[in-house]
Amino acid sequence: MAPQSWELDFGRPKPAPTYLLENKAYFRELYETTGRRGSFVRMAMRDSRESQRYFCRADRIESFCGNLSIETLLGASRGLAVQPIALLDDRKADFDDVSKGAGVCRTQLGPLSPKSLHAELKKPRYNTTTGTVIPNTSTAVDASVAATEPDAERRLIYITDLNRCAILVLLDTASFRQAYYLRDFMYNHLVFAPGIGVTIPSTPFKNFAFVFHLPYYAWRKGPLYFQDERRMNGRPLRRSQRLGFLDETPWGPREGESEDCIYEAQISFLVAGLDDSSYIAYAFVDTYHNGPDSDESVKDYHEKSNTQGHYAMDPLSGGTLDADRPVWSPRLYFLRVLELRIEQVKEEFANSVFMIQKKTLPYLEAGLALEDRNVTMIQARTNESVMAFAYLAFVVSPPAVTSALYSMNKEVLPWENNTRSWAITLGSPRTDTHVTDTSTGESSSQVMDKTTLVAAQSLNP
């Protein structure tokens, strides 16, 4: 067998007809050719081998999407279908003209609703002006993109608070080489599951996918409490909890109009493509917990990027990278976004640990003061918070907290040890069972001691 080499497999352009296949909507064509039987979403989510182990995945996504069809979505004039939730960046590198460091871009349309995103993704990524027939498919390629528009070799899709309309749009327009990566990516984002991985199938036709999922708990203080309006099996997709009970000290309530709340949130990122020049990057970012004025909203990114004197923000990187100075390599782009987003999640965890320590300190002090104070009064105040505090204890329990942390190999990642030192590896999220770190054999309680120590170190550098 020939040795594996990135440059050999992905460093050189592929034959032109290969790129034209990216213009075909795989799941939609499959659904139409099978007679439109049953649910489109269920057909897309199930494994091609009809394996029953994938039924739970299809059930969950179908529950999330309901009976929404693409026809209903495109015919809607209000609701989720027309709310702006996406940003799209299509461009092509121009290495022959150094003055075009930003590449050649398609028209930037600003914040897109699911309906308008569908219209853009239905346009061919690669231009053809003659109705070219792709070899071995007998399927004509649409030629609706103006000849003046460049090929969308490098496509970036940013979506906030992924909802059922966005899922339907992405499934309806995904090409064959994107379809299965994207399907699994969306499912893992919805189920609040941590993960990081690289996939390069052992097939003659080489393609790749890099992915990470970073779930975390966000602590917010303010006059408003936000609930996730998305529903999975009748419940909010992301859980949240008011923590007003923490403002009750053993000696009375604290003054103030703001209330502490804790929210589940997740950042997911996928880069999937054919080679160094042809790939799509997707970022799904939860922003509901920051309210309508979130600094990661599509409106905020668009307005700041178009402010005079401000650079064009790359939303997939959290606005840190300059969209007009692209990182063209898919590998380097993935690692750069991973570095920035891990730092963001680390700060969220550090903030949550700090606030827990700060809020629980009065209870610890009360325990030390039992001999000097009225025990009955302290006990009454404390008992009022027992049930709510039990929820908080679950949120910050070893399995719940540490399941969202990751183990990184220092030979792979491009940042310093102090950025990586907070991470460990554990099992599945949302579990009350005993969890063991397979790399060390330590139980979750042992690992939690490490987590607390590292979090404290990050708060006190």
Short mmCIF file of C-alpha atoms in Angstrom, two decimals:
data_model
loop_
_atom_site.label_atom_id
_atom_site.label_comp_id
_atom_site.label_asym_id
_atom_site.label_seq_id
_atom_site.Cartn_x
_atom_site.Cartn_y
_atom_site.Cartn_z
CA MET A 1 0.00 0.00 0.00
CA ALA A 2 1.27 3.47 -0.88
CA PRO A 3 2.23 5.65 2.10
CA GLN A 4 -0.31 8.17 3.35
CA SER A 5 0.54 11.80 2.62
CA TRP A 6 -1.58 14.92 3.04
CA GLU A 7 0.21 16.67 0.20
CA LEU A 8 -0.26 13.67 -2.06
CA ASP A 9 -3.97 13.24 -1.28
CA PHE A 10 -5.12 16.82 -0.70
CA GLY A 11 -2.34 19.19 -1.76
CA ARG A 12 -3.11 18.96 -5.46
CA PRO A 13 -6.31 19.91 -7.33
CA LYS A 14 -8.69 17.16 -8.36
CA PRO A 15 -10.17 16.72 -11.85
CA ALA A 16 -12.71 19.42 -12.74
CA PRO A 17 -15.76 17.08 -12.87
CA THR A 18 -15.10 16.17 -9.24
CA TYR A 19 -15.85 19.72 -8.11
CA LEU A 20 -19.04 19.88 -10.18
CA LEU A 21 -20.44 17.07 -8.04
CA GLU A 22 -20.51 19.60 -5.19
CA ASN A 23 -23.40 21.30 -6.99
CA LYS A 24 -25.74 18.34 -6.42
CA ALA A 25 -28.04 18.18 -3.38
CA TYR A 26 -27.52 14.55 -2.33
CA PHE A 27 -30.27 13.96 0.26
CA ARG A 28 -32.86 15.86 -1.77
CA GLU A 29 -32.10 13.86 -4.91
CA LEU A 30 -32.18 10.61 -2.94
CA TYR A 31 -35.55 11.53 -1.45
CA GLU A 32 -37.03 12.39 -4.84
CA THR A 33 -35.74 9.25 -6.56
CA THR A 34 -37.21 7.02 -3.83
CA GLY A 35 -40.69 8.44 -4.32
CA ARG A 36 -40.72 10.92 -1.40
CA ARG A 37 -41.73 8.16 0.99
CA GLY A 38 -41.97 9.12 4.65
CA SER A 39 -40.17 11.97 6.39
CA PHE A 40 -37.33 13.70 4.55
CA VAL A 41 -35.49 14.37 7.81
CA ARG A 42 -35.81 10.75 8.93
CA MET A 43 -34.55 9.50 5.58
CA ALA A 44 -31.52 11.80 5.81
CA MET A 45 -30.68 10.87 9.41
CA ARG A 46 -30.88 7.12 9.04
CA ASP A 47 -27.94 4.99 7.98
CA SER A 48 -27.88 3.77 4.38
CA ARG A 49 -27.64 0.18 5.66
CA GLU A 50 -30.89 0.58 7.63
CA SER A 51 -29.06 -0.28 10.84
CA GLN A 52 -31.41 -0.07 13.82
CA ARG A 53 -28.71 1.39 16.02
CA TYR A 54 -29.27 4.70 14.22
CA PHE A 55 -33.01 4.82 14.92
CA CYS A 56 -32.53 6.84 18.12
CA ARG A 57 -30.68 9.48 16.14
CA ALA A 58 -33.47 9.70 13.58
CA ASP A 59 -36.10 9.81 16.33
CA ARG A 60 -34.40 12.68 18.14
CA ILE A 61 -33.84 14.85 15.09
CA GLU A 62 -37.34 14.15 13.79
CA SER A 63 -38.73 15.16 17.19
CA PHE A 64 -36.71 18.37 17.04
CA CYS A 65 -37.76 19.24 13.48
CA GLY A 66 -41.37 18.08 13.78
CA ASN A 67 -43.35 17.78 10.56
CA LEU A 68 -41.70 20.78 8.91
CA SER A 69 -41.15 20.36 5.17
CA ILE A 70 -39.02 22.39 2.81
CA GLU A 71 -42.17 23.47 0.96
CA THR A 72 -43.68 24.84 4.18
CA LEU A 73 -40.45 26.62 5.06
CA LEU A 74 -40.08 28.29 1.67
CA GLY A 75 -43.72 29.38 1.74
CA ALA A 76 -43.53 30.94 5.21
CA SER A 77 -43.66 34.71 5.62
CA ARG A 78 -43.08 34.89 9.38
CA GLY A 79 -41.63 32.92 12.27
CA LEU A 80 -38.33 31.03 12.34
CA ALA A 81 -38.12 30.79 8.55
CA VAL A 82 -37.54 34.53 8.15
CA GLN A 83 -35.49 35.33 11.28
CA PRO A 84 -31.81 36.13 10.53
CA ILE A 85 -29.58 33.44 12.05
CA ALA A 86 -26.79 32.88 9.51
CA LEU A 87 -23.81 34.47 7.80
CA LEU A 88 -22.30 33.12 4.58
CA ASP A 89 -18.82 33.80 3.20
CA ASP A 90 -18.02 32.39 -0.25
CA ARG A 91 -14.66 33.12 -1.82
CA LYS A 92 -11.90 31.77 -4.02
CA ALA A 93 -8.17 32.19 -3.53
CA ASP A 94 -6.22 34.17 -6.11
CA PHE A 95 -2.58 33.26 -5.60
CA ASP A 96 -1.60 34.76 -8.95
CA ASP A 97 -2.39 38.31 -7.77
CA VAL A 98 -0.75 39.10 -4.42
CA SER A 99 -2.84 42.27 -4.15
CA LYS A 100 -5.89 40.07 -3.68
CA GLY A 101 -4.95 38.59 -0.34
CA ALA A 102 -8.63 38.33 0.55
CA GLY A 103 -9.27 36.25 -2.54
CA VAL A 104 -12.19 36.84 -4.87
CA CYS A 105 -15.48 36.98 -2.96
CA ARG A 106 -19.06 36.45 -3.91
CA THR A 107 -21.47 39.22 -2.95
CA GLN A 108 -21.78 39.51 0.84
CA LEU A 109 -25.49 39.58 1.72
CA GLY A 110 -25.27 40.09 5.47
CA PRO A 111 -27.52 38.26 7.98
CA LEU A 112 -29.53 35.50 6.31
CA SER A 113 -32.77 33.84 7.35
CA PRO A 114 -33.21 30.10 6.72
CA LYS A 115 -35.20 30.97 3.59
CA SER A 116 -32.53 33.25 2.17
CA LEU A 117 -29.76 30.85 3.21
CA HIS A 118 -31.54 28.09 1.28
CA ALA A 119 -31.66 30.29 -1.82
CA GLU A 120 -27.91 30.91 -1.62
CA LEU A 121 -26.96 27.29 -0.94
CA LYS A 122 -29.08 26.11 -3.86
CA LYS A 123 -26.83 28.06 -6.20
CA PRO A 124 -23.95 25.97 -7.59
CA ARG A 125 -20.67 26.27 -5.72
CA TYR A 126 -18.84 25.79 -9.00
CA ASN A 127 -19.82 27.65 -12.14
CA THR A 128 -20.83 26.04 -15.39
CA THR A 129 -22.23 28.10 -18.24
CA THR A 130 -23.24 25.34 -20.61
CA GLY A 131 -25.49 23.07 -18.58
CA THR A 132 -22.64 20.60 -18.32
CA VAL A 133 -23.59 16.98 -17.76
CA ILE A 134 -21.50 15.41 -15.00
CA PRO A 135 -19.97 12.10 -16.07
CA ASN A 136 -21.62 8.92 -14.75
CA THR A 137 -24.63 10.78 -13.29
CA SER A 138 -26.72 12.03 -16.24
CA THR A 139 -27.78 14.94 -14.02
CA ALA A 140 -27.56 18.43 -15.48
CA VAL A 141 -25.91 21.06 -13.33
CA ASP A 142 -27.86 24.26 -12.69
CA ALA A 143 -26.20 27.31 -14.22
CA SER A 144 -28.01 30.03 -12.24
CA VAL A 145 -24.88 31.67 -10.84
CA ALA A 146 -23.74 34.69 -12.81
CA ALA A 147 -20.53 34.19 -14.74
CA THR A 148 -19.05 37.15 -12.86
CA GLU A 149 -19.39 35.37 -9.51
CA PRO A 150 -16.36 33.28 -8.48
CA ASP A 151 -16.53 29.66 -7.46
CA ALA A 152 -17.26 29.15 -3.76
CA GLU A 153 -14.13 27.07 -3.22
CA ARG A 154 -13.86 28.14 0.42
CA ARG A 155 -17.31 28.43 2.01
CA LEU A 156 -17.91 29.51 5.61
CA ILE A 157 -21.34 29.07 7.23
CA TYR A 158 -22.03 30.57 10.65
CA ILE A 159 -25.35 29.78 12.40
CA THR A 160 -26.55 30.90 15.82
CA ASP A 161 -28.91 28.78 17.94
CA LEU A 162 -29.32 26.04 15.33
CA ASN A 163 -33.06 25.45 14.86
CA ARG A 164 -35.25 23.09 12.85
CA CYS A 165 -35.44 25.44 9.86
CA ALA A 166 -31.65 25.66 9.60
CA ILE A 167 -31.31 21.88 9.89
CA LEU A 168 -33.79 21.34 7.08
CA VAL A 169 -32.03 23.88 4.85
CA LEU A 170 -28.61 22.29 5.38
CA LEU A 171 -29.86 18.75 4.79
CA ASP A 172 -31.79 19.85 1.70
CA THR A 173 -28.73 21.42 0.05
CA ALA A 174 -25.80 19.22 1.20
CA SER A 175 -23.67 17.56 -1.46
CA PHE A 176 -22.70 13.89 -1.27
CA ARG A 177 -19.23 14.58 0.16
CA GLN A 178 -20.73 16.90 2.80
CA ALA A 179 -23.97 15.07 3.60
CA TYR A 180 -22.92 12.39 6.10
CA TYR A 181 -20.37 14.54 7.91
CA LEU A 182 -22.96 17.29 8.25
CA ARG A 183 -25.69 14.93 9.41
CA ASP A 184 -23.59 13.54 12.26
CA PHE A 185 -22.27 17.00 13.10
CA MET A 186 -25.77 18.41 13.58
CA TYR A 187 -26.87 15.48 15.72
CA ASN A 188 -23.88 15.74 18.07
CA HIS A 189 -24.42 19.47 18.42
CA LEU A 190 -28.03 19.01 19.47
CA VAL A 191 -27.39 16.31 22.09
CA PHE A 192 -24.85 18.44 24.03
CA ALA A 193 -22.04 15.95 23.48
CA PRO A 194 -18.31 16.78 23.69
CA GLY A 195 -15.99 15.54 20.98
CA ILE A 196 -13.06 16.22 18.71
CA GLY A 197 -11.92 14.19 15.74
CA VAL A 198 -10.47 13.81 12.28
CA THR A 199 -11.98 11.60 9.59
CA ILE A 200 -10.22 10.60 6.36
CA PRO A 201 -12.05 7.62 4.83
CA SER A 202 -9.99 4.75 3.43
CA THR A 203 -11.53 5.02 -0.02
CA PRO A 204 -10.00 5.68 -3.44
CA PHE A 205 -11.72 9.06 -3.54
CA LYS A 206 -10.09 11.03 -0.73
CA ASN A 207 -11.91 13.61 1.39
CA PHE A 208 -11.59 14.80 4.97
CA ALA A 209 -13.47 16.17 7.96
CA PHE A 210 -12.20 17.90 11.12
CA VAL A 211 -14.70 18.48 13.93
CA PHE A 212 -14.99 19.61 17.53
CA HIS A 213 -17.88 20.08 19.97
CA LEU A 214 -17.37 22.21 23.09
CA PRO A 215 -20.32 22.17 25.50
CA TYR A 216 -20.05 24.40 28.56
CA TYR A 217 -21.97 26.13 31.35
CA ALA A 218 -22.34 29.90 31.11
CA TRP A 219 -22.91 31.91 34.29
CA ARG A 220 -24.77 35.15 33.67
CA LYS A 221 -25.96 37.90 36.02
CA GLY A 222 -28.62 40.39 35.04
CA PRO A 223 -32.23 41.49 35.36
CA LEU A 224 -33.44 39.06 32.67
CA TYR A 225 -33.60 35.27 32.57
CA PHE A 226 -33.48 33.65 29.13
CA GLN A 227 -34.89 30.26 28.22
CA ASP A 228 -33.98 28.30 25.12
CA GLU A 229 -37.06 28.36 22.89
CA ARG A 230 -35.93 25.31 20.92
CA ARG A 231 -37.54 22.04 21.96
CA MET A 232 -36.41 18.42 21.98
CA ASN A 233 -39.10 15.94 23.07
CA GLY A 234 -41.13 18.78 24.51
CA ARG A 235 -38.32 20.17 26.67
CA PRO A 236 -35.90 23.06 26.11
CA LEU A 237 -32.94 21.90 24.05
CA ARG A 238 -30.52 23.58 26.46
CA ARG A 239 -31.25 23.62 30.18
CA SER A 240 -31.03 26.72 32.33
CA GLN A 241 -31.66 27.57 35.96
CA ARG A 242 -32.25 30.67 38.03
CA LEU A 243 -29.85 30.85 40.96
CA GLY A 244 -31.60 33.49 43.02
CA PHE A 245 -31.39 31.21 46.04
CA LEU A 246 -27.67 31.96 46.13
CA ASP A 247 -28.50 35.57 46.95
CA GLU A 248 -30.07 34.36 50.20
CA THR A 249 -27.40 34.38 52.88
CA PRO A 250 -27.91 32.62 56.22
CA TRP A 251 -28.48 36.06 57.73
CA GLY A 252 -30.86 37.46 55.14
CA PRO A 253 -31.18 38.36 51.45
CA ARG A 254 -28.56 40.31 49.57
CA GLU A 255 -29.63 43.56 48.03
CA GLY A 256 -29.74 44.00 44.26
CA GLU A 257 -32.02 43.72 41.25
CA SER A 258 -29.83 41.37 39.19
CA GLU A 259 -30.20 37.61 39.39
CA ASP A 260 -27.63 34.89 38.78
CA CYS A 261 -28.48 32.24 36.18
CA ILE A 262 -26.60 29.31 34.70
CA TYR A 263 -27.09 28.09 31.13
CA GLU A 264 -26.08 25.14 28.99
CA ALA A 265 -24.44 26.21 25.74
CA GLN A 266 -22.31 24.67 23.02
CA ILE A 267 -19.93 25.65 20.24
CA SER A 268 -19.52 23.18 17.37
CA PHE A 269 -17.23 23.45 14.36
CA LEU A 270 -16.75 21.31 11.26
CA VAL A 271 -14.39 21.61 8.29
CA ALA A 272 -15.12 19.12 5.51
CA GLY A 273 -13.73 19.12 2.01
CA LEU A 274 -12.02 17.58 -0.97
CA ASP A 275 -8.58 19.20 -0.82
CA ASP A 276 -6.68 22.28 0.37
CA SER A 277 -8.60 24.53 -2.01
CA SER A 278 -12.13 23.11 -1.74
CA TYR A 279 -13.87 22.86 1.63
CA ILE A 280 -16.78 24.12 3.72
CA ALA A 281 -16.52 25.21 7.36
CA TYR A 282 -19.62 25.22 9.58
CA ALA A 283 -19.93 26.83 13.02
CA PHE A 284 -22.99 26.34 15.24
CA VAL A 285 -22.89 28.68 18.24
CA ASP A 286 -25.46 28.95 21.04
CA THR A 287 -26.17 32.60 21.87
CA TYR A 288 -29.66 32.49 23.46
CA HIS A 289 -28.23 32.94 26.96
CA ASN A 290 -26.76 36.34 26.05
CA GLY A 291 -30.09 37.75 24.91
CA PRO A 292 -30.91 39.57 21.66
CA ASP A 293 -27.90 41.89 22.01
CA SER A 294 -25.34 39.07 22.04
CA ASP A 295 -21.94 40.06 20.66
CA GLU A 296 -22.00 36.79 18.68
CA SER A 297 -25.29 37.53 16.92
CA VAL A 298 -25.23 37.73 13.13
CA LYS A 299 -26.46 41.32 13.35
CA ASP A 300 -23.61 42.36 15.65
CA TYR A 301 -20.93 40.74 13.48
CA HIS A 302 -22.37 42.31 10.33
CA GLU A 303 -22.66 45.81 11.80
CA LYS A 304 -19.16 45.80 13.30
CA SER A 305 -17.61 44.42 10.11
CA ASN A 306 -19.20 47.24 8.11
CA THR A 307 -18.23 50.00 10.53
CA GLN A 308 -15.71 52.39 9.04
CA GLY A 309 -12.21 51.62 10.26
CA HIS A 310 -13.14 48.17 11.60
CA TYR A 311 -11.80 44.96 10.12
CA ALA A 312 -14.12 42.34 8.61
CA MET A 313 -14.80 39.88 11.43
CA ASP A 314 -14.70 36.13 10.89
CA PRO A 315 -17.65 34.95 13.03
CA LEU A 316 -16.56 31.31 13.09
CA SER A 317 -13.49 32.34 15.07
CA GLY A 318 -15.53 34.44 17.48
CA GLY A 319 -14.64 37.58 15.55
CA THR A 320 -10.92 37.34 16.32
CA LEU A 321 -9.69 36.53 12.81
CA ASP A 322 -9.93 38.97 9.91
CA ALA A 323 -12.25 37.59 7.24
CA ASP A 324 -10.34 39.51 4.57
CA ARG A 325 -7.06 37.88 5.59
CA PRO A 326 -8.19 34.27 5.33
CA VAL A 327 -6.35 31.26 6.67
CA TRP A 328 -6.61 29.32 3.42
CA SER A 329 -5.34 25.95 4.68
CA PRO A 330 -8.24 23.89 6.10
CA ARG A 331 -5.94 22.25 8.66
CA LEU A 332 -4.51 25.50 9.96
CA TYR A 333 -7.92 27.16 9.95
CA PHE A 334 -9.41 24.34 12.03
CA LEU A 335 -6.58 24.48 14.58
CA ARG A 336 -6.77 28.27 14.83
CA VAL A 337 -10.52 28.24 15.48
CA LEU A 338 -10.11 25.36 17.94
CA GLU A 339 -7.48 27.33 19.86
CA LEU A 340 -9.68 30.44 20.08
CA ARG A 341 -12.86 28.60 21.01
CA ILE A 342 -11.18 26.44 23.67
CA GLU A 343 -9.86 29.61 25.29
CA GLN A 344 -13.39 31.00 25.28
CA VAL A 345 -14.86 27.88 26.88
CA LYS A 346 -12.06 27.74 29.43
CA GLU A 347 -12.91 31.28 30.49
CA GLU A 348 -16.60 30.37 30.81
CA PHE A 349 -15.76 27.43 33.10
CA ALA A 350 -13.35 29.53 35.14
CA ASN A 351 -16.01 32.19 35.60
CA SER A 352 -18.60 29.60 36.69
CA VAL A 353 -16.23 28.03 39.23
CA PHE A 354 -15.29 31.45 40.59
CA MET A 355 -18.94 32.49 40.99
CA ILE A 356 -19.82 29.22 42.72
CA GLN A 357 -16.99 29.72 45.18
CA LYS A 358 -18.00 33.32 45.75
CA LYS A 359 -21.69 32.54 46.26
CA THR A 360 -21.19 29.55 48.54
CA LEU A 361 -18.65 31.22 50.83
CA PRO A 362 -21.35 32.65 53.16
CA TYR A 363 -22.70 29.13 53.73
CA LEU A 364 -19.24 27.92 54.69
CA GLU A 365 -18.79 30.86 57.01
CA ALA A 366 -22.18 30.14 58.55
CA GLY A 367 -21.03 26.64 59.41
CA LEU A 368 -18.02 28.04 61.24
CA ALA A 369 -20.21 30.51 63.10
CA LEU A 370 -22.76 28.03 64.46
CA GLU A 371 -21.45 28.30 67.99
CA ASP A 372 -21.78 32.09 68.02
CA ARG A 373 -25.17 32.55 66.32
CA ASN A 374 -28.75 31.50 66.54
CA VAL A 375 -28.71 27.96 65.11
CA THR A 376 -32.46 27.95 64.44
CA MET A 377 -32.31 31.11 62.33
CA ILE A 378 -29.37 29.84 60.26
CA GLN A 379 -31.00 26.45 59.74
CA ALA A 380 -34.26 28.03 58.56
CA ARG A 381 -32.49 30.25 56.06
CA THR A 382 -30.38 27.38 54.76
CA ASN A 383 -33.26 24.91 54.40
CA GLU A 384 -35.06 27.30 52.05
CA SER A 385 -32.26 26.76 49.52
CA VAL A 386 -31.79 23.00 49.79
CA MET A 387 -33.81 21.93 46.74
CA ALA A 388 -32.44 24.62 44.46
CA PHE A 389 -28.92 24.05 45.71
CA ALA A 390 -29.28 20.36 44.87
CA TYR A 391 -29.74 21.35 41.23
CA LEU A 392 -26.60 23.45 41.34
CA ALA A 393 -24.72 20.54 42.88
CA PHE A 394 -25.77 18.42 39.91
CA VAL A 395 -24.67 21.08 37.43
CA VAL A 396 -21.19 21.23 38.90
CA SER A 397 -20.91 17.53 39.75
CA PRO A 398 -17.76 15.75 38.50
CA PRO A 399 -19.48 13.94 35.60
CA ALA A 400 -21.36 17.04 34.47
CA VAL A 401 -18.42 19.43 34.57
CA THR A 402 -15.57 17.22 33.48
CA SER A 403 -17.48 15.58 30.63
CA ALA A 404 -17.11 18.87 28.75
CA LEU A 405 -13.32 19.00 29.08
CA TYR A 406 -10.87 17.53 26.62
CA SER A 407 -7.48 15.87 26.45
CA MET A 408 -5.15 17.36 23.85
CA ASN A 409 -1.91 15.99 22.48
CA LYS A 410 0.85 18.56 22.85
CA GLU A 411 2.53 17.38 19.66
CA VAL A 412 -0.56 18.34 17.65
CA LEU A 413 -1.77 21.61 19.12
CA PRO A 414 -0.06 24.92 18.31
CA TRP A 415 -0.41 26.67 21.67
CA GLU A 416 1.42 26.74 24.97
CA ASN A 417 1.04 24.26 27.82
CA ASN A 418 -0.82 26.64 30.11
CA THR A 419 -3.68 26.82 27.60
CA ARG A 420 -3.87 23.06 27.34
CA SER A 421 -3.38 22.20 31.02
CA TRP A 422 -7.03 22.59 32.00
CA ALA A 423 -8.18 19.66 29.86
CA ILE A 424 -8.89 16.04 30.77
CA THR A 425 -10.77 13.22 29.12
CA LEU A 426 -13.98 11.68 30.40
CA GLY A 427 -17.01 9.87 29.07
CA SER A 428 -20.45 10.84 27.87
CA PRO A 429 -22.30 13.96 29.04
CA ARG A 430 -25.38 14.14 31.28
CA THR A 431 -24.71 11.01 33.22
CA ASP A 432 -25.16 10.25 36.90
CA THR A 433 -23.12 7.06 36.71
CA HIS A 434 -19.58 6.52 37.92
CA VAL A 435 -17.16 7.74 35.26
CA THR A 436 -13.58 6.57 34.85
CA ASP A 437 -10.78 8.19 32.90
CA THR A 438 -9.50 5.33 30.76
CA SER A 439 -6.10 6.94 30.30
CA THR A 440 -5.33 7.08 34.04
CA GLY A 441 -7.81 4.73 35.66
CA GLU A 442 -8.93 7.53 37.97
CA SER A 443 -12.54 7.90 39.00
CA SER A 444 -14.58 11.02 38.32
CA SER A 445 -14.18 12.17 41.91
CA GLN A 446 -10.41 11.98 41.60
CA VAL A 447 -10.49 13.87 38.33
CA MET A 448 -12.76 16.53 39.83
CA ASP A 449 -10.07 17.32 42.40
CA LYS A 450 -7.72 18.04 39.50
CA THR A 451 -10.36 20.12 37.72
CA THR A 452 -10.98 22.28 40.75
CA LEU A 453 -7.24 22.82 41.20
CA VAL A 454 -6.68 23.78 37.58
CA ALA A 455 -9.69 26.10 37.59
CA ALA A 456 -8.31 27.81 40.69
CA GLN A 457 -4.94 28.18 38.99
CA SER A 458 -6.54 29.81 35.97
CA LEU A 459 -8.26 32.30 38.26
CA ASN A 460 -5.04 33.13 40.07
CA PRO A 461 -2.24 33.10 37.46
#
